[in-house]
Short mmCIF file of C-alpha atoms in Angstrom, two decimals:
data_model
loop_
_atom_site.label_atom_id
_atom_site.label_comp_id
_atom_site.label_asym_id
_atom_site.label_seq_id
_atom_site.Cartn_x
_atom_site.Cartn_y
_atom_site.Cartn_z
CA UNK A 17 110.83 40.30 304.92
CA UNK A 18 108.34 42.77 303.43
CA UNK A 19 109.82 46.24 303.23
CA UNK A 20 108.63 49.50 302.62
CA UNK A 21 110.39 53.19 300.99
CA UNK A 22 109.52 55.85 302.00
CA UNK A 23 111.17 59.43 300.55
CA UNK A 24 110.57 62.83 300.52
CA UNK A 25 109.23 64.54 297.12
CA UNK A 26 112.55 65.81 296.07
CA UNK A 27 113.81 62.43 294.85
CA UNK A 28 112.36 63.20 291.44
CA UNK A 29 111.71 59.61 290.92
CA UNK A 30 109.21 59.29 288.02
CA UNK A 31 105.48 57.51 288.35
CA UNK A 32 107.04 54.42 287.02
CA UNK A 33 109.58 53.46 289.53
CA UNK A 34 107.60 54.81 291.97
CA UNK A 35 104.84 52.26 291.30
CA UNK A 36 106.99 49.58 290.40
CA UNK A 37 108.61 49.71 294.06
CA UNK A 38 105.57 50.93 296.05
CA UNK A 39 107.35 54.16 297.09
CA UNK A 40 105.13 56.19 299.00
CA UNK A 41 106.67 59.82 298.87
CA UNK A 42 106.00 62.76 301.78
CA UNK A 43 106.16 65.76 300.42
CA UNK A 44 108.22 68.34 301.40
CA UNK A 45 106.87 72.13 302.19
CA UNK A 46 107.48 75.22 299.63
CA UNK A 47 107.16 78.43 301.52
CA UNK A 48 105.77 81.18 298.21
CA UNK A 49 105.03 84.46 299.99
CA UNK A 50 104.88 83.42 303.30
CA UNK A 51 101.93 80.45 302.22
CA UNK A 52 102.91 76.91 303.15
CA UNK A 53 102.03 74.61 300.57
CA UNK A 54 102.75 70.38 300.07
CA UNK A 55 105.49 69.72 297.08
CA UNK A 56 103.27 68.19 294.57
CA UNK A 57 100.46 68.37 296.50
CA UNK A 58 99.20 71.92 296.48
CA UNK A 59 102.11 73.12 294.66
CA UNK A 60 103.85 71.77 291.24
CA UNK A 61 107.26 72.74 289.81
CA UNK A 62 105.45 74.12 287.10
CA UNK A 63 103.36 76.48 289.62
CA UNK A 64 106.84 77.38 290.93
CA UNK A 65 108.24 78.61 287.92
CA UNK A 66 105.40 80.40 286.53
CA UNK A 67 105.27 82.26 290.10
CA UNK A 68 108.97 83.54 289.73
CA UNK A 69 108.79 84.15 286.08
CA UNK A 70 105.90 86.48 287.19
CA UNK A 71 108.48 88.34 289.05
CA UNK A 72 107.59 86.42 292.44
CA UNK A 73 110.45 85.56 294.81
CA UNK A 74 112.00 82.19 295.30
CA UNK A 75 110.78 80.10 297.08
CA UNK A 76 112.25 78.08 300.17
CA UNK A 77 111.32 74.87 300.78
CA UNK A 78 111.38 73.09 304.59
CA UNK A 79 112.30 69.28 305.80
CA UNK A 80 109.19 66.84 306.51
CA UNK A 81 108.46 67.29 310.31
CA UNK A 82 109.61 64.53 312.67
CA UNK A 83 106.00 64.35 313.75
CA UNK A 84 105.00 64.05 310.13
CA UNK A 85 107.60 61.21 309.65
CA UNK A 86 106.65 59.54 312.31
CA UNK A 87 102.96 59.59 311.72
CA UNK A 88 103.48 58.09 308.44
CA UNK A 89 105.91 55.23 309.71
CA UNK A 90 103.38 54.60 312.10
CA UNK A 91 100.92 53.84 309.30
CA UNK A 92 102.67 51.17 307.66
CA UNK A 93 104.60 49.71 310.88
CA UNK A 94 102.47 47.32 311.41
CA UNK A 95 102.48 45.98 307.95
CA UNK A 96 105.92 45.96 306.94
CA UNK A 97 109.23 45.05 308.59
#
């Protein structure tokens, strides 16, 4: 049985493990002034904090899409169980 992980960006799973297991993450969105962005994509912790250090307001973040999930489990369906 070949199978496949998938998780959302928040896991906070280093490079490492994520290679190691072939994790394949999908990232989660971070709403900064009204902008969508892709955790980790378009958008780093590090851009985060430096935004509300600036005085910016938090952030928010939003749940992968169900049409997003399923896109991606579509993509490897057909290779793993």
């Amino acid at each position: 049985m070949k199978i496949k992980i998938l998780s959302d960006s928040t896991c906070d799973l280093n490079q490492e493990l994520l290679t190691k297991h072939n994790i394949t993450l999908v990232p989660l969105s971070v709403i900064k002034n009204g902008e969508d962005f892709k955790d980790g994509v378009t958008i780093t912790p590090a851009d985060i904090f430096d935004h509300v250090a600036a005085g910016g307001e938090l952030c928010t973040t939003s749940a992968v899409s169900i049409g997003e999930y399923t896109d991606i489990f579509e993509k490897y369906a057909a290779e793993y169980d």
